[in-house]
Tab-separated table of C-alpha atoms and ligand atoms in Angstrom:
chain	number	residue	atom	x	y	z
M	1	UNK	CA	14.158	-4.246	-17.769
M	2	UNK	CA	10.668	-3.664	-18.051
M	3	UNK	CA	9.658	-0.988	-20.504
M	4	UNK	CA	6.582	-0.975	-19.873
M	5	UNK	CA	6.893	0.345	-16.304
M	6	UNK	CA	5.156	3.614	-15.925
M	7	UNK	CA	6.585	6.654	-13.471
M	8	UNK	CA	4.721	9.702	-12.616
M	9	UNK	CA	7.198	12.550	-12.164
M	10	UNK	CA	6.041	15.381	-10.154
M	11	UNK	CA	7.867	18.515	-10.312
M	12	UNK	CA	6.687	21.983	-10.582
M	13	UNK	CA	10.157	23.430	-11.778
M	14	UNK	CA	10.096	22.586	-15.855
M	15	UNK	CA	13.896	21.968	-16.227
M	16	UNK	CA	14.115	19.643	-13.565
M	17	UNK	CA	10.776	17.929	-14.788
M	18	UNK	CA	12.167	17.770	-18.109
M	19	UNK	CA	15.607	16.164	-17.345
M	20	UNK	CA	14.074	13.728	-15.316
M	21	UNK	CA	11.522	12.593	-17.701
M	22	UNK	CA	13.719	12.491	-20.718
M	23	UNK	CA	16.419	10.498	-18.632
M	24	UNK	CA	13.727	8.010	-17.732
M	25	UNK	CA	12.117	7.723	-20.966
M	26	UNK	CA	15.594	6.982	-22.636
M	27	UNK	CA	15.889	4.397	-20.044
M	28	UNK	CA	12.848	2.870	-21.340
M	29	UNK	CA	10.493	3.859	-18.861
M	30	UNK	CA	6.975	5.372	-19.570
M	31	UNK	CA	6.754	8.636	-18.245
M	32	UNK	CA	3.681	11.198	-16.992
M	33	UNK	CA	4.494	14.559	-15.620
M	34	UNK	CA	2.344	16.269	-12.746
M	35	UNK	CA	3.246	19.996	-11.995
M	36	UNK	CA	1.093	20.256	-8.553
M	37	UNK	CA	-0.149	18.376	-5.886
M	38	UNK	CA	-4.054	18.133	-6.589
M	39	UNK	CA	-3.012	16.941	-10.168
M	40	UNK	CA	-0.564	14.383	-8.956
M	41	UNK	CA	-3.243	12.900	-6.649
M	42	UNK	CA	-5.490	12.838	-9.663
M	43	UNK	CA	-3.031	11.279	-12.236
M	44	UNK	CA	-1.890	8.630	-9.824
M	45	UNK	CA	-5.472	7.511	-9.431
M	46	UNK	CA	-5.930	7.304	-13.023
M	47	UNK	CA	-2.739	6.157	-14.488
M	48	UNK	CA	-1.825	3.506	-11.459
M	49	UNK	CA	1.852	4.333	-12.002
M	50	UNK	CA	4.812	1.790	-11.061
M	51	UNK	CA	6.410	4.444	-8.984
M	52	UNK	CA	6.178	8.304	-8.137
M	53	UNK	CA	9.076	11.067	-8.308
M	54	UNK	CA	7.602	13.613	-5.866
M	55	UNK	CA	9.116	16.683	-5.368
M	56	UNK	CA	8.477	18.260	-1.751
M	57	UNK	CA	7.745	21.816	-2.357
M	58	UNK	CA	4.755	21.858	-5.099
M	59	UNK	CA	1.977	24.494	-5.732
M	60	UNK	CA	-1.609	23.102	-4.274
M	61	UNK	CA	-0.315	21.019	-1.758
M	62	UNK	CA	3.051	19.555	-0.782
M	63	UNK	CA	4.688	16.247	-1.447
M	64	UNK	CA	3.971	15.023	2.144
M	65	UNK	CA	0.116	15.927	1.499
M	66	UNK	CA	0.480	14.216	-1.858
M	67	UNK	CA	2.205	11.036	-0.441
M	68	UNK	CA	-0.468	10.813	2.131
M	69	UNK	CA	-3.399	10.707	-0.333
M	70	UNK	CA	-2.254	8.545	-2.742
M	71	UNK	CA	-0.868	5.728	-0.132
M	72	UNK	CA	-4.599	5.993	1.150
M	73	UNK	CA	-5.715	3.780	-1.659
M	74	UNK	CA	-2.408	1.995	-2.847
M	75	UNK	CA	1.202	1.500	-1.322
M	76	UNK	CA	2.565	2.796	-4.691
M	77	UNK	CA	6.640	3.293	-4.432
M	78	UNK	CA	7.834	6.969	-3.772
M	79	UNK	CA	11.052	8.235	-4.372
M	80	UNK	CA	11.016	11.969	-2.928
M	81	UNK	CA	13.066	15.155	-3.943
M	82	UNK	CA	13.968	17.944	-1.449
M	83	UNK	CA	15.825	21.040	-1.553
M	84	UNK	CA	18.134	20.666	1.493
M	85	UNK	CA	19.434	17.624	3.273
M	86	UNK	CA	17.626	18.632	6.477
M	87	UNK	CA	14.332	18.341	4.708
M	88	UNK	CA	15.012	14.793	4.147
M	89	UNK	CA	16.134	14.539	7.826
M	90	UNK	CA	12.478	16.006	8.943
M	91	UNK	CA	10.457	13.682	6.262
M	92	UNK	CA	12.164	10.570	7.541
M	93	UNK	CA	11.240	11.624	10.989
M	94	UNK	CA	7.836	12.350	10.482
M	95	UNK	CA	7.592	8.810	8.685
M	96	UNK	CA	5.894	10.365	5.334
M	97	UNK	CA	6.411	6.806	3.758
M	98	UNK	CA	8.990	7.641	1.079
M	99	UNK	CA	11.111	4.865	-0.089
M	100	UNK	CA	14.086	6.949	-0.883
M	101	UNK	CA	15.081	10.549	-0.975
M	102	UNK	CA	16.946	12.370	-3.147
M	103	UNK	CA	18.394	16.295	-2.437
M	104	UNK	CA	18.873	18.641	-5.226
M	105	UNK	CA	20.847	19.317	-6.717
M	106	UNK	CA	21.242	15.633	-8.161
M	107	UNK	CA	22.376	13.681	-11.381
M	108	UNK	CA	19.367	12.153	-13.378
M	109	UNK	CA	21.475	9.167	-13.817
M	110	UNK	CA	21.490	8.722	-9.924
M	111	UNK	CA	18.201	9.103	-9.630
M	112	UNK	CA	17.656	6.430	-12.047
M	113	UNK	CA	20.003	4.034	-10.072
M	114	UNK	CA	17.734	4.976	-6.738
M	115	UNK	CA	14.563	4.430	-8.702
M	116	UNK	CA	15.663	0.772	-9.980
M	117	UNK	CA	16.730	0.034	-6.684
M	118	UNK	CA	13.392	1.086	-5.392
M	119	UNK	CA	11.470	-0.864	-8.013
M	120	UNK	CA	13.300	-3.896	-7.508
M	121	UNK	CA	12.757	-4.009	-3.634
M	122	UNK	CA	8.941	-3.135	-4.359
M	123	UNK	CA	9.135	-6.464	-6.610
M	124	UNK	CA	10.098	-8.746	-4.164
M	125	UNK	CA	8.056	-7.457	-1.478
M	126	UNK	CA	5.298	-8.124	-3.512
M	127	UNK	CA	5.966	-11.859	-3.293
M	128	UNK	CA	3.395	-12.547	-0.381
M	129	UNK	CA	0.538	-12.951	-2.740
M	130	UNK	CA	-1.829	-10.893	-4.434
M	131	UNK	CA	-4.011	-8.378	-2.503
M	132	UNK	CA	-7.561	-9.139	-1.680
M	133	UNK	CA	-10.454	-6.746	-1.986
M	134	UNK	CA	-13.801	-7.188	-0.235
M	135	UNK	CA	-17.084	-5.354	-0.270
M	136	UNK	CA	-19.773	-5.228	2.615
M	137	UNK	CA	-21.995	-2.477	3.540
M	138	UNK	CA	-20.772	-0.333	0.895
M	139	UNK	CA	-17.492	-0.135	2.282
M	140	UNK	CA	-14.523	-1.729	0.682
M	141	UNK	CA	-11.747	-3.607	2.715
M	142	UNK	CA	-8.324	-4.326	1.240
M	143	UNK	CA	-6.076	-6.910	2.366
M	144	UNK	CA	-2.464	-6.561	0.942
M	145	UNK	CA	-0.549	-9.662	1.933
M	146	UNK	CA	3.002	-8.177	0.797
M	147	UNK	CA	2.544	-5.382	3.289
M	148	UNK	CA	0.220	-7.072	5.759
M	149	UNK	CA	-1.840	-3.638	5.630
M	150	UNK	CA	-5.604	-3.858	5.734
M	151	UNK	CA	-7.645	-0.269	4.986
M	152	UNK	CA	-11.180	-0.224	5.102
M	153	UNK	CA	-12.902	2.772	2.827
M	154	UNK	CA	-8.932	4.085	2.434
M	155	UNK	CA	-8.775	4.123	6.335
M	156	UNK	CA	-5.798	1.889	8.010
M	157	UNK	CA	-6.978	-0.998	10.108
M	158	UNK	CA	-4.357	-1.984	12.832
M	159	UNK	CA	-4.637	-5.517	12.974
M	160	UNK	CA	-2.147	-7.597	15.178
M	161	UNK	CA	-0.387	-10.193	13.209
M	162	UNK	CA	-2.654	-13.162	14.167
M	163	UNK	CA	-5.953	-10.961	13.313
M	164	UNK	CA	-4.417	-10.235	9.918
M	165	UNK	CA	-3.660	-13.935	9.523
M	166	UNK	CA	-7.411	-15.070	10.711
M	167	UNK	CA	-9.108	-12.343	8.140
M	168	UNK	CA	-6.757	-13.051	5.169
M	169	UNK	CA	-7.696	-16.767	5.840
M	170	UNK	CA	-11.473	-15.972	5.569
M	171	UNK	CA	-10.867	-13.800	2.538
M	172	UNK	CA	-8.948	-16.052	0.688
M	173	UNK	CA	-11.692	-18.929	1.727
M	174	UNK	CA	-13.859	-16.570	-0.758
M	175	UNK	CA	-16.998	-16.664	1.365
M	176	UNK	CA	-16.824	-20.396	2.406
M	177	UNK	CA	-17.635	-21.353	5.926
M	178	UNK	CA	-14.273	-22.264	7.869
M	179	UNK	CA	-14.573	-24.370	10.964
M	180	UNK	CA	-12.753	-23.022	14.096
M	181	UNK	CA	-10.579	-26.206	14.033
M	182	UNK	CA	-9.628	-25.244	10.329
M	183	UNK	CA	-8.849	-21.760	11.514
M	184	UNK	CA	-6.960	-22.855	14.174
M	185	UNK	CA	-4.902	-25.115	11.967
M	186	UNK	CA	-4.277	-22.436	9.030
M	187	UNK	CA	-3.740	-19.357	11.849
M	188	UNK	CA	-2.175	-20.727	14.911
M	189	UNK	CA	-0.995	-24.021	13.288
M	190	UNK	CA	-2.875	-26.497	16.295
M	191	UNK	CA	-4.017	-29.449	14.527
M	192	UNK	CA	-5.830	-30.833	17.661
M	193	UNK	CA	-8.862	-28.985	18.284
M	194	UNK	CA	-7.854	-27.493	21.336
M	195	UNK	CA	-8.114	-23.708	21.886
M	196	UNK	CA	-11.142	-22.934	20.134
M	197	UNK	CA	-12.125	-19.867	22.230
M	198	UNK	CA	-9.034	-18.273	21.168
M	199	UNK	CA	-10.898	-18.199	17.488
M	200	UNK	CA	-13.955	-16.584	18.918
M	201	UNK	CA	-11.965	-13.937	21.183
M	202	UNK	CA	-9.916	-13.027	17.954
M	203	UNK	CA	-12.571	-12.993	15.694
M	204	UNK	CA	-14.186	-10.524	18.222
M	205	UNK	CA	-11.361	-8.183	18.284
M	206	UNK	CA	-11.359	-8.611	14.147
M	207	UNK	CA	-15.152	-7.325	14.281
M	208	UNK	CA	-14.530	-4.550	16.665
M	209	UNK	CA	-11.947	-2.780	14.789
M	210	UNK	CA	-13.914	-3.275	11.169
M	211	UNK	CA	-17.199	-0.943	10.806
M	212	UNK	CA	-18.188	-3.041	8.253
M	213	UNK	CA	-20.432	-6.201	9.648
M	214	UNK	CA	-17.644	-8.646	7.575
M	215	UNK	CA	-17.422	-11.538	9.439
M	216	UNK	CA	-20.602	-14.146	9.488
M	217	UNK	CA	-21.132	-16.697	12.304
M	218	UNK	CA	-22.256	-19.751	11.210
M	219	UNK	CA	-23.520	-21.292	14.602
M	220	UNK	CA	-22.028	-24.743	15.524
M	221	UNK	CA	-20.061	-24.867	12.596
M	222	UNK	CA	-17.167	-21.644	12.453
M	223	UNK	CA	-17.098	-18.396	10.519
M	224	UNK	CA	-17.462	-17.053	7.166
M	225	UNK	CA	-16.920	-13.515	5.168
M	226	UNK	CA	-20.516	-11.945	4.658
M	227	UNK	CA	-18.915	-10.073	1.835
M	228	UNK	CA	-21.120	-9.597	-1.012
M	229	UNK	CA	-17.959	-9.846	-3.144
M	230	UNK	CA	-14.817	-11.438	-2.272
M	231	UNK	CA	-11.952	-11.802	-5.313
M	232	UNK	CA	-9.072	-10.187	-6.549
M	233	UNK	CA	-8.980	-6.671	-8.048
V	1	LIG	CA1	9.238	22.515	-6.255
């Protein structure tokens, strides 16, 4: 096990927070504790934990709001703690984005087993390649190949799979010009140069979805990213 993994425990009941924290430390994790919603969001941004254990009912704002805010910036795995089973059902129905749920009272040993399973899944989902961070017009556009998620200034951009692959191909080219034929080959797998208008129409729809003017047309050649900085965070 990786002893450098950091878990943020967000829990306002001191006895539960202490029991969970000490169990996790004895398993070799680094642990930080936050006791209310606003502090949890701040700590998450400052520490970039590998996983967050998140109580639902918190002072300040609740675990649903914490989850929403921390996922605006990064898809950190979350294990949510609830007071009742029907709360878990409600959260799953809302699609709040936690990776697992535990109902109180729970055994710290069981919680640690769940945490390890979520971390294992997160590591294997991360095999889609490193995420790409682009800056244009003062906006940051993040492209995460493992989740196929794109955000612009923290806002989700809903691209079709083809639009995603097109944007990713341009991002990975790091500002170099790609011809329509190259993009057809990379994204659609066409090798014969047919269907260049397909590229143009998909470029138009990606442009319409992003507010930053990210994609540059190189007349007579193809497309490139207008990004002032294209690189890996
Ligand atoms: Ca609580």
